[in-house]
PDB file of C-alpha atoms in Angstrom:
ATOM      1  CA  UNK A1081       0.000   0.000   0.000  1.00  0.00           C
ATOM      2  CA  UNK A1082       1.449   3.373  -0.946  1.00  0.00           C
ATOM      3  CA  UNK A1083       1.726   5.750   2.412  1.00  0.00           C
ATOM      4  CA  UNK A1084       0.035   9.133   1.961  1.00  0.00           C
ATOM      5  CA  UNK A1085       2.366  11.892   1.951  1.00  0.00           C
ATOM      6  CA  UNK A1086       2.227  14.143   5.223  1.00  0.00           C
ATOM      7  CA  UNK A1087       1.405  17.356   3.813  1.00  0.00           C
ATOM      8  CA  UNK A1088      -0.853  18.043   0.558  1.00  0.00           C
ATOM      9  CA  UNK A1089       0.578  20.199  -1.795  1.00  0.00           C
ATOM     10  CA  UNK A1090      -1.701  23.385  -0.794  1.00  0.00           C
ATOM     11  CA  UNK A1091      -0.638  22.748   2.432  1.00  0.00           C
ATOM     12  CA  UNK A1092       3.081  22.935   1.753  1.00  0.00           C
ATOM     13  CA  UNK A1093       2.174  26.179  -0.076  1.00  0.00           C
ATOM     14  CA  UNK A1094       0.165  27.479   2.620  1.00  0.00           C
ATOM     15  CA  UNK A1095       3.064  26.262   5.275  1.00  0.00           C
ATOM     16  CA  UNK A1096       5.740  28.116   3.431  1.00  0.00           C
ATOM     17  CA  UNK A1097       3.599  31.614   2.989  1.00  0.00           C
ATOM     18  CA  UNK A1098       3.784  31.285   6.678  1.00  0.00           C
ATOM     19  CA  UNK A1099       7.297  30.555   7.053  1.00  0.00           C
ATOM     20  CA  UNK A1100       8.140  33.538   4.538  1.00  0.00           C
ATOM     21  CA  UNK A1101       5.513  35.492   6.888  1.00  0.00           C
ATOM     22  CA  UNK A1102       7.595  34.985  10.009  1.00  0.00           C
ATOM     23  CA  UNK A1103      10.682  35.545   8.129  1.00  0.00           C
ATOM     24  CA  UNK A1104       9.401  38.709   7.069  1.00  0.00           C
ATOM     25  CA  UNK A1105       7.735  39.964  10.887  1.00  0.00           C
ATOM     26  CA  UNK A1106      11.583  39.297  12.128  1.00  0.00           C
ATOM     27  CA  UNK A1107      12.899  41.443   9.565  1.00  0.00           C
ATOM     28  CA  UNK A1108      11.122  44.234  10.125  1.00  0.00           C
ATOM     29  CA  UNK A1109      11.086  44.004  13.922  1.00  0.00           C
ATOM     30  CA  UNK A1110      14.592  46.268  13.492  1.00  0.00           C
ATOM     31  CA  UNK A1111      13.026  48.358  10.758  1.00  0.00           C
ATOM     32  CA  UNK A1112      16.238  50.991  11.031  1.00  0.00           C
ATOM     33  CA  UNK A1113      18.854  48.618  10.959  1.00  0.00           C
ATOM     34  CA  UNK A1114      17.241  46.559   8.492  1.00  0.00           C
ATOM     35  CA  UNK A1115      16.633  49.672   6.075  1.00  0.00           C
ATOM     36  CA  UNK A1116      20.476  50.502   6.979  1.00  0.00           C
ATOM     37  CA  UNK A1117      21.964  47.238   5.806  1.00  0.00           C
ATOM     38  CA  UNK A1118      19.449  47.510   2.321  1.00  0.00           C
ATOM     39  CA  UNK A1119      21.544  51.013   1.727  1.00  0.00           C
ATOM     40  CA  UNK A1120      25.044  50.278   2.707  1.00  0.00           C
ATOM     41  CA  UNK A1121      24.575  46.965   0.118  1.00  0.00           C
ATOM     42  CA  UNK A1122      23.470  49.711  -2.664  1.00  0.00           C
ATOM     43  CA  UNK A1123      26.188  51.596  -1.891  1.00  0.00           C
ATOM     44  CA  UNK A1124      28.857  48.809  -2.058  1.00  0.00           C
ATOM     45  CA  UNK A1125      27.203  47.402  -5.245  1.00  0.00           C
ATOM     46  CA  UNK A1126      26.788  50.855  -6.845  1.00  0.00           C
ATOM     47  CA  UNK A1127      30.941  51.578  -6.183  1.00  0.00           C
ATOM     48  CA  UNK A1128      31.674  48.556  -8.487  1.00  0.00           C
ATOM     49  CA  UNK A1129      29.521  50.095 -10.759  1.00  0.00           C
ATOM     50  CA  UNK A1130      30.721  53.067 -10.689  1.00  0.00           C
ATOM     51  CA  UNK A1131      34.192  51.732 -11.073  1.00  0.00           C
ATOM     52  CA  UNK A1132      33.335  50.092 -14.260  1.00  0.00           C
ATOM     53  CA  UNK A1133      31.506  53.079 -15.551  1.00  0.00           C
ATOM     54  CA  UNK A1134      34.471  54.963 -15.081  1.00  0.00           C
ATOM     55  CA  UNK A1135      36.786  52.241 -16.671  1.00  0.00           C
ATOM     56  CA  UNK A1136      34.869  51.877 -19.725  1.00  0.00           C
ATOM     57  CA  UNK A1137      34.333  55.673 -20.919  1.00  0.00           C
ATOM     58  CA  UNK A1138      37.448  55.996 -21.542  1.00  0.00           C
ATOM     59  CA  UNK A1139      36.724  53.559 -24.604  1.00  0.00           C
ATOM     60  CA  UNK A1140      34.149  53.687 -27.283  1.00  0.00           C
ATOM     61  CA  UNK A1141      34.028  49.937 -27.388  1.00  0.00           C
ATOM     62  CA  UNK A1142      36.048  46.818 -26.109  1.00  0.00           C
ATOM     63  CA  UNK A1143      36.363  43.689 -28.301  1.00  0.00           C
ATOM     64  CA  UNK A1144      33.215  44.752 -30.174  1.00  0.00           C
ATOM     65  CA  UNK A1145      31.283  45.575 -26.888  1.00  0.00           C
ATOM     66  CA  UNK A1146      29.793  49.242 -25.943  1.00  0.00           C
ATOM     67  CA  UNK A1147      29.421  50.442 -22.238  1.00  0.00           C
ATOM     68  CA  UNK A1148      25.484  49.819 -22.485  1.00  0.00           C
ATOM     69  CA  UNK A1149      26.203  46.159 -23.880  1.00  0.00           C
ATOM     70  CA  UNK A1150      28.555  45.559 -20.696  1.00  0.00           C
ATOM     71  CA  UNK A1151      25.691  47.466 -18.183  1.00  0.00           C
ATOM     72  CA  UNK A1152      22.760  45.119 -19.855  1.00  0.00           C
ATOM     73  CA  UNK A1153      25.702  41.933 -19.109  1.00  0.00           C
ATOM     74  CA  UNK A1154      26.286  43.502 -15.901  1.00  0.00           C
ATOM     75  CA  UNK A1155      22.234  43.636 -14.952  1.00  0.00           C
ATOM     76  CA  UNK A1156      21.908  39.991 -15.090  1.00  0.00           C
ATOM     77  CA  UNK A1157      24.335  39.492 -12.093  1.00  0.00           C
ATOM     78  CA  UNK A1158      22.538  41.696  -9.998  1.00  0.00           C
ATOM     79  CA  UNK A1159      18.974  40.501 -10.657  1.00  0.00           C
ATOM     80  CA  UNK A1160      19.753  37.268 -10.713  1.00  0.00           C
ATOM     81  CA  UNK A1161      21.691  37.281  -7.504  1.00  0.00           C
ATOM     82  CA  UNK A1162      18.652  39.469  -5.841  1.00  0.00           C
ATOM     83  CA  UNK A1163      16.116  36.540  -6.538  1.00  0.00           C
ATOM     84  CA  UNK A1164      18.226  33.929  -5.041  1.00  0.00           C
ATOM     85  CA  UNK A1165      19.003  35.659  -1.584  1.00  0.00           C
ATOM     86  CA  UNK A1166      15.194  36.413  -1.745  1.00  0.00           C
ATOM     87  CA  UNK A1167      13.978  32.885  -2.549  1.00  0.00           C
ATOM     88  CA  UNK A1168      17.018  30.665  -1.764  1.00  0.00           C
ATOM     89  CA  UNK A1169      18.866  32.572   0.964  1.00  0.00           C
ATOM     90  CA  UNK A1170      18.779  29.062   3.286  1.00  0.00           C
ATOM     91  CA  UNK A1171      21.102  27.842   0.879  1.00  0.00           C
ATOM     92  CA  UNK A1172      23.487  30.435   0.996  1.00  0.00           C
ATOM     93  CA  UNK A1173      23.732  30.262   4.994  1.00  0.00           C
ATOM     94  CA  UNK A1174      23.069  26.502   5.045  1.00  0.00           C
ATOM     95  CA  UNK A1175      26.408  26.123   6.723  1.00  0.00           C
ATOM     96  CA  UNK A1176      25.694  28.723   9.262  1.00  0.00           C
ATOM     97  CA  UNK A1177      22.676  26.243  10.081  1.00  0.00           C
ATOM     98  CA  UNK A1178      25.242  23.362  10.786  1.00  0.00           C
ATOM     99  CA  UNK A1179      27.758  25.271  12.482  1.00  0.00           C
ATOM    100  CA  UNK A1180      24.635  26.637  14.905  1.00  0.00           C
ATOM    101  CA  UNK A1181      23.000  23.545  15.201  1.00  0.00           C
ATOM    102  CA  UNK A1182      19.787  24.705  13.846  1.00  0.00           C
ATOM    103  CA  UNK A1183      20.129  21.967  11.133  1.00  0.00           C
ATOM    104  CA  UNK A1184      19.702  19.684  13.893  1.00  0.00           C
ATOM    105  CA  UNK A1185      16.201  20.852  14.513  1.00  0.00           C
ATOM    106  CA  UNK A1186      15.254  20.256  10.766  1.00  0.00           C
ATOM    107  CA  UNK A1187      15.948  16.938  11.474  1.00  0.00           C
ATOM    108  CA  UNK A1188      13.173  16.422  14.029  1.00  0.00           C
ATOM    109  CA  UNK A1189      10.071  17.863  11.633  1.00  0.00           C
ATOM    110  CA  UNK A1190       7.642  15.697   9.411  1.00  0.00           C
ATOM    111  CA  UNK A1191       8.914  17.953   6.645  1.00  0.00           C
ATOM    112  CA  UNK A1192      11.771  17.754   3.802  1.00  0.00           C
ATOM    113  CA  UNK A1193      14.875  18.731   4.990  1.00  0.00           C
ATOM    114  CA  UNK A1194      15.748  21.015   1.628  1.00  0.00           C
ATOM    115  CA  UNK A1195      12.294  22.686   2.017  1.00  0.00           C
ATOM    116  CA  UNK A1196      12.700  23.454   5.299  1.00  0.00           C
ATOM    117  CA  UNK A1197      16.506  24.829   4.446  1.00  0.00           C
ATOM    118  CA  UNK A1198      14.984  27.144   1.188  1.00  0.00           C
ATOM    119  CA  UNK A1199      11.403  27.951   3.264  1.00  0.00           C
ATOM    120  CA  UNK A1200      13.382  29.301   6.988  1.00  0.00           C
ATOM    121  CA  UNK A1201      15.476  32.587   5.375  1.00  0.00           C
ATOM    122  CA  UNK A1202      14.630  35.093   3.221  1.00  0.00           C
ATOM    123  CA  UNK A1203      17.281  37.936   2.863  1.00  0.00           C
ATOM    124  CA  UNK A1204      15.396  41.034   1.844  1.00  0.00           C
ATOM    125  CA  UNK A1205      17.612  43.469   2.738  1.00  0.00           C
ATOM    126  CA  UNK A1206      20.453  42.054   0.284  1.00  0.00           C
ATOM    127  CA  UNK A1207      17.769  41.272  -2.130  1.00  0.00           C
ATOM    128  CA  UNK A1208      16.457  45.232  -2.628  1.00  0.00           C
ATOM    129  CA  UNK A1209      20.375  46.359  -2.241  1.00  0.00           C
ATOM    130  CA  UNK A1210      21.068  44.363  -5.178  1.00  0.00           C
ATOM    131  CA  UNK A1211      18.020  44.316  -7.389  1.00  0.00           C
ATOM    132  CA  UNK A1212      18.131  48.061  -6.969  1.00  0.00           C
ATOM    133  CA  UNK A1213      21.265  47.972  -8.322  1.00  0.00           C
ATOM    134  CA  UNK A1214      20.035  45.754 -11.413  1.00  0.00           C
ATOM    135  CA  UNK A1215      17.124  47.749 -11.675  1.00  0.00           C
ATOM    136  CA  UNK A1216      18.743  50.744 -12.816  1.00  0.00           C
ATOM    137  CA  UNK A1217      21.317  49.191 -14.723  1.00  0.00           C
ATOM    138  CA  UNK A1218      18.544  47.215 -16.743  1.00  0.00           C
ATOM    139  CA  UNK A1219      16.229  50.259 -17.066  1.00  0.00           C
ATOM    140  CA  UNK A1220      19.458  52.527 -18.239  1.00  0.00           C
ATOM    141  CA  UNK A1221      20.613  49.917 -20.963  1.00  0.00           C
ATOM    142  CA  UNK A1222      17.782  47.243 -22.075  1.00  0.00           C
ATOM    143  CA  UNK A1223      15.884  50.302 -24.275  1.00  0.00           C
ATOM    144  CA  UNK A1224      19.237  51.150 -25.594  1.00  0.00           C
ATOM    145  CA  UNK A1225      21.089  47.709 -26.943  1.00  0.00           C
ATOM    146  CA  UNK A1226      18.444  47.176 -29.883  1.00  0.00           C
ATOM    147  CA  UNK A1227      16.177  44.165 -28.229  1.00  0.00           C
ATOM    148  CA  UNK A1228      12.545  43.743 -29.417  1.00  0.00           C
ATOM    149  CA  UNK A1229      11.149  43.131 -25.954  1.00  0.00           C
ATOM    150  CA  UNK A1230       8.208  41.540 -27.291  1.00  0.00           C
ATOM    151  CA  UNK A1231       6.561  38.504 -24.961  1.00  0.00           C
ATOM    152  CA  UNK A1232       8.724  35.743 -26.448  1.00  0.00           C
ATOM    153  CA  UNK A1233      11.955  38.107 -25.179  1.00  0.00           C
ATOM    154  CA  UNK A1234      10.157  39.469 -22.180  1.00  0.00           C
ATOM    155  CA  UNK A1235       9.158  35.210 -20.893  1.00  0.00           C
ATOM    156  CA  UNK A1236      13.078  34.385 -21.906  1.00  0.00           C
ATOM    157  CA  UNK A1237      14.201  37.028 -19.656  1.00  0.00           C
ATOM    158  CA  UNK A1238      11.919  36.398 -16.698  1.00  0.00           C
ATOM    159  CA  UNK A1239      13.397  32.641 -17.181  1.00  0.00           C
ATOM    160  CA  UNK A1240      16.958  33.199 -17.395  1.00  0.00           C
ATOM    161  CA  UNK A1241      16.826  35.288 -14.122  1.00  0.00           C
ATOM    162  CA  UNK A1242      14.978  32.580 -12.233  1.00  0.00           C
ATOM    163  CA  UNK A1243      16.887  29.704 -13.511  1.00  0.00           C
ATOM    164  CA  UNK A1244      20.168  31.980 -13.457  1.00  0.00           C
ATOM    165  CA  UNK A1245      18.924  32.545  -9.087  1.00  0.00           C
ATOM    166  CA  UNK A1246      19.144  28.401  -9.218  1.00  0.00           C
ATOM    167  CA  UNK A1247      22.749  27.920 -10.598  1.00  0.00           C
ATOM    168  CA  UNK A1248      24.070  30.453  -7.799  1.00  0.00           C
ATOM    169  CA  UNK A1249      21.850  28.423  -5.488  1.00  0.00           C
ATOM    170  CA  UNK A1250      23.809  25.167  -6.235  1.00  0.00           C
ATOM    171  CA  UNK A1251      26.949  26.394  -6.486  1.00  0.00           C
ATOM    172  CA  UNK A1252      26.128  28.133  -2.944  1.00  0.00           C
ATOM    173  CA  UNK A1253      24.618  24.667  -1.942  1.00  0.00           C
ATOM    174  CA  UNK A1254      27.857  22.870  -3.045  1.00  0.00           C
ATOM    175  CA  UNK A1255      30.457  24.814  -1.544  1.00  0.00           C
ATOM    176  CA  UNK A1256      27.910  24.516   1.707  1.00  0.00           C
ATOM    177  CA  UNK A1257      27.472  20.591   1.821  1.00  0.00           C
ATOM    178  CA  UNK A1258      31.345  20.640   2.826  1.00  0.00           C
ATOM    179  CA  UNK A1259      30.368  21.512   6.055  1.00  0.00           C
ATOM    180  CA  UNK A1260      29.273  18.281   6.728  1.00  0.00           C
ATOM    181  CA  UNK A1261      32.619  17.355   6.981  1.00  0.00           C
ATOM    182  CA  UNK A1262      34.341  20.458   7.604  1.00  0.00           C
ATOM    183  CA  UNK A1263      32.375  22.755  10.094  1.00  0.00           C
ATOM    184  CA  UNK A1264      33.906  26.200   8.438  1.00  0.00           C
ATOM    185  CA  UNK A1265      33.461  27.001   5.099  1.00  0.00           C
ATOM    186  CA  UNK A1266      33.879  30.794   4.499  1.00  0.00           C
ATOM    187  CA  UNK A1267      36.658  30.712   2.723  1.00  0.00           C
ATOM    188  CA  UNK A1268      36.480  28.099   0.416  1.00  0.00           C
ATOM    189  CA  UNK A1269      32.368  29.443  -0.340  1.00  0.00           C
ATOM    190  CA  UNK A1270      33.930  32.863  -1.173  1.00  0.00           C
ATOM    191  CA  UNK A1271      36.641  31.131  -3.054  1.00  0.00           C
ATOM    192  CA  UNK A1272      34.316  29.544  -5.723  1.00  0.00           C
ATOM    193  CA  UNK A1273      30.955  32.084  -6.123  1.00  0.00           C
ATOM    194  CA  UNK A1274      32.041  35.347  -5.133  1.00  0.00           C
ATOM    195  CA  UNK A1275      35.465  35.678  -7.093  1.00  0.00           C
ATOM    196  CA  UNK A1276      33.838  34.021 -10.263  1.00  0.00           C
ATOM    197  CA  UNK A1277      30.724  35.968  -9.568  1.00  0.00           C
ATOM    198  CA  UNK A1278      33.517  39.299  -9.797  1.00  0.00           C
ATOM    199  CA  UNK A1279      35.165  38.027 -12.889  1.00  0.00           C
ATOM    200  CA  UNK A1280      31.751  37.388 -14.903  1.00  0.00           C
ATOM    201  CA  UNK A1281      31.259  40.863 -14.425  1.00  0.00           C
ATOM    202  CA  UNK A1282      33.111  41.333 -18.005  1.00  0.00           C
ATOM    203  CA  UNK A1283      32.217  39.276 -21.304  1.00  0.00           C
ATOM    204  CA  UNK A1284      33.356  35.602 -20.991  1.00  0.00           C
ATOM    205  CA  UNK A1285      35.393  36.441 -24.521  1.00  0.00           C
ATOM    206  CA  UNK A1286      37.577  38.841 -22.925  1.00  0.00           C
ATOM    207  CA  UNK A1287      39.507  35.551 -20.525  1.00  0.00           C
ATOM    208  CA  UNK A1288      41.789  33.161 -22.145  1.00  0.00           C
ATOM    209  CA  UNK A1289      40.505  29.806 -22.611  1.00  0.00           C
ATOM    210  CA  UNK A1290      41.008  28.302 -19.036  1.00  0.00           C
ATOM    211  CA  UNK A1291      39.232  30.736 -17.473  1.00  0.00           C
ATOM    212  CA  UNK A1292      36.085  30.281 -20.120  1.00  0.00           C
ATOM    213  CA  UNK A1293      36.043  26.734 -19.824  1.00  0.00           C
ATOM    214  CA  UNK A1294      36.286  26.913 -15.909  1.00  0.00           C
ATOM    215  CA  UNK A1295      32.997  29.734 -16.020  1.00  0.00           C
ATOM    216  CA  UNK A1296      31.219  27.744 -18.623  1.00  0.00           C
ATOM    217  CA  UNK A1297      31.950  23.913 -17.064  1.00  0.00           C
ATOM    218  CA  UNK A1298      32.801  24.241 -13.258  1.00  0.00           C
ATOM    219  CA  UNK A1299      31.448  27.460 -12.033  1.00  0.00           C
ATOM    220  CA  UNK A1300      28.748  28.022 -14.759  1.00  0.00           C
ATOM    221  CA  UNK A1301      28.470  32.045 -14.081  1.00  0.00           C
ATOM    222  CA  UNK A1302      28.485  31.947 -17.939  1.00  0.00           C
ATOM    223  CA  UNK A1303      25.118  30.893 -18.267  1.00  0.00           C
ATOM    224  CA  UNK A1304      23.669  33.057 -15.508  1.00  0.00           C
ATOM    225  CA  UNK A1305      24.736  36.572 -17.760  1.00  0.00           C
ATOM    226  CA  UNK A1306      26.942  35.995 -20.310  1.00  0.00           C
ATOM    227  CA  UNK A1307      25.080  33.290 -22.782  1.00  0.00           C
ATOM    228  CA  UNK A1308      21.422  35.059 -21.717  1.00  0.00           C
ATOM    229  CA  UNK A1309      23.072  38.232 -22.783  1.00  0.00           C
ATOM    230  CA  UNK A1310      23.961  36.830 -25.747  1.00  0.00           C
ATOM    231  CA  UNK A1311      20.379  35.965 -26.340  1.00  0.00           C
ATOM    232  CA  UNK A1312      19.531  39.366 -27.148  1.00  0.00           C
ATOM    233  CA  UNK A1313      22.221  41.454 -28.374  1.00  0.00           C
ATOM    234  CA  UNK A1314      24.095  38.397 -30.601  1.00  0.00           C
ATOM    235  CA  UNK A1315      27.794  39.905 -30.658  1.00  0.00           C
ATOM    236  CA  UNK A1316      29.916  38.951 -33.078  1.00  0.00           C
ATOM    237  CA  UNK A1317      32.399  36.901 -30.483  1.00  0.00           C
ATOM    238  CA  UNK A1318      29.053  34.443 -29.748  1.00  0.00           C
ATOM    239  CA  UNK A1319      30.661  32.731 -33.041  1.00  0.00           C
ATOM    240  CA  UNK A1320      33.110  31.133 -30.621  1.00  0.00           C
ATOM    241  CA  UNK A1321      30.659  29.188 -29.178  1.00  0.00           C
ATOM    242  CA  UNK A1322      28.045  26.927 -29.757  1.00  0.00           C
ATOM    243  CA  UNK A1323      25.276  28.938 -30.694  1.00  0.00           C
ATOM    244  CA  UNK A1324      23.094  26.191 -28.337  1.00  0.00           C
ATOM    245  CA  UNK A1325      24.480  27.495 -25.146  1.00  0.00           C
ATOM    246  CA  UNK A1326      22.194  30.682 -25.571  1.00  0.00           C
ATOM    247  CA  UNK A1327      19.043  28.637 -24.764  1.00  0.00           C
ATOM    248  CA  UNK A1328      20.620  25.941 -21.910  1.00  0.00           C
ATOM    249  CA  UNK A1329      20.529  28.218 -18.909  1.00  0.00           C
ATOM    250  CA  UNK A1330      17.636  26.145 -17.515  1.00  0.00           C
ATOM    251  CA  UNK A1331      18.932  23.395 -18.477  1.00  0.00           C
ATOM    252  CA  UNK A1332      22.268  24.382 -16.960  1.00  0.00           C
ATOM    253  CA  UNK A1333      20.042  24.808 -13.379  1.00  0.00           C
ATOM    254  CA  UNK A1334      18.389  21.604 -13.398  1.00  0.00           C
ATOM    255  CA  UNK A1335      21.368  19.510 -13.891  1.00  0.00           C
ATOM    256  CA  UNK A1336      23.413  21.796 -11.869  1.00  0.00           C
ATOM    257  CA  UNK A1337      21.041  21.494  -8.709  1.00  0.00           C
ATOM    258  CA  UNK A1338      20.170  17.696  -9.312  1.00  0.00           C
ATOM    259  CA  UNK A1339      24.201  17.030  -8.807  1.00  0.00           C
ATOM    260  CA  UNK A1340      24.320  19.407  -6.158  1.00  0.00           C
ATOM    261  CA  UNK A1341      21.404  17.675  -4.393  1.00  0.00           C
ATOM    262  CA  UNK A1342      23.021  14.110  -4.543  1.00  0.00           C
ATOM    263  CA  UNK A1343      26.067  15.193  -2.829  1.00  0.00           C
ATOM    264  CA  UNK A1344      23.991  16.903  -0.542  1.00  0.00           C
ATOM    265  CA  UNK A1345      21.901  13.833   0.393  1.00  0.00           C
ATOM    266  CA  UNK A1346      25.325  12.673   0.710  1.00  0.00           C
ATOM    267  CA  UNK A1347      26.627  14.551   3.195  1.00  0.00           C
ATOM    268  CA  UNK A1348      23.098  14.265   5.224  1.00  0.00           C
ATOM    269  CA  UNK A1349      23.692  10.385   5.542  1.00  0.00           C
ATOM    270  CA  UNK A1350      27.189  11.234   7.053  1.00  0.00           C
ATOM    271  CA  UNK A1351      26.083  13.944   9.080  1.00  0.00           C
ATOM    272  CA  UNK A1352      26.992  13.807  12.966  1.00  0.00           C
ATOM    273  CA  UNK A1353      25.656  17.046  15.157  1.00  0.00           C
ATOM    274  CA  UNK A1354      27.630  19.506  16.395  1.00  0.00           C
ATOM    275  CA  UNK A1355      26.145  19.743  19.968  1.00  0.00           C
ATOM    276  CA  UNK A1356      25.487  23.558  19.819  1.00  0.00           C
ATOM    277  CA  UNK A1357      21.408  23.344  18.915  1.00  0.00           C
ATOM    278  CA  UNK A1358      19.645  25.479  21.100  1.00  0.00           C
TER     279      UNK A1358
END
């Protein structure tokens, strides 16, 4: 006989609307500081634009690629990186949750263990500081670049972003799981996402062909901005590569977070506590 599953489906939906409720009620409990951190994450993101802005008018183009063309490239990381911390932000501080014990909580509820992770955070405060930042980066450049944002475009775009939010979810997830053996994982987490994250800032075409292959086949930031980009303005250095790669960002995300997931589930079966739950 089959067992009947714990929770319906409208009740997982209705259980994680609550979740993102309480999230929500404890971030706005310290409405100042809260509003403080949303700035000083504009601010930061906004200097690195800035930089770039600066960088780049001193050129009329570089490799074929205007300052608009590398805003509209730059957008994607932003936006992209905004809906994860909004959606997936328990993946990002999943080894915060071991270190703390809190994972060992998770462990005691009649519900999944990677819907609990994704349902218990939800980081507004970095999502507005950076989807501000995208925001006006998209608004100042997508009008400009010569894309017919007509509903095929405008459904491509509103895919790429989500899917583009899952890739930096696994590779957040993956760097995480090595806390299961490890209990400290800063460094090597900033290691892989946030300096690739820095370097796909510019178009993959600009690196020699290490670098590509390690943004395109290890850390995939390639297919979160570059190859979407690609989509819609079609620069003449997308003859490099295989003209597929501008559609496989989702596909990119599903294989990326099914891999992920095993070695997850991996580390869960090895799991031992770290006696600090509270």
């Amino acid at each position: 006989m089959k067992k009947k599953p714990l929770y319906s489906p409208i009740e997982i939906f209705v259980l994680l609307m609550k979740y993102a409720k309480l999230s929500i009620k404890s971030i706005l409990e310290y409405k100042f500081d809260r509003v403080f951190i949303t700035i000083a994450i504009f601010c930061r993101e906004m200097i690195s634009v800035v930089v770039m802005f600066l960088i780049l008018t001193r050129f009329v183009r570089i490799k074929g690629w205007e300052y608009n063309q590398m805003f509209f490239l730059y957008s994607f990381l932003f936006l992209s990186y905004s809906v994860f911390v909004l959606f997936f932000a328990g993946m990002r501080d999943f080894d915060n949750m071991i270190y703390s014990g809190e994972f060992d909580r998770f462990l005691t509820r009649p519900l999944g263990l990677m819907y609990q992770i994704v349902a218990s955070r939800i980081d507004l405060s970095a999502a507005l500081g950076h989807g501000i930042v995208g925001i006006i980066l998209f608004a100042n450049t997508a009008f400009s670049v010569g894309i017919v944002w007509n509903a095929k475009n405008i459904f491509y775009y509103i895919v790429v972003l989500l899917t583009g939010a899952v890739i930096q979810a696994s590779i957040f997830l993956f760097s995480a799981c090595f806390s299961f053996w490890t209990y400290k994982v800063d460094n090597l987490r900033n290691m892989i996402f946030f300096n690739a994250r820095r370097i796909s800032g510019y178009p993959l075409s600009f690196y020699p062909g290490i670098i590509q292959k390690l943004l395109m086949f290890v850390v995939p930031f390639a297919f979160v901005n570059f190859f979407p980009a690609q989509y819609f303005l079609r620069k003449s250095d997308m003859s490099s590569y295989w003209n597929g790669f501008l559609y496989m960002t989702p596909v990119v995300a599903v294989i990326m977070f099914l891999l992920v997931y095993a070695f997850w589930k991996k580390g869960v079966s090895r799991y031992s506590s770290t006696g600090t739950a509270m």
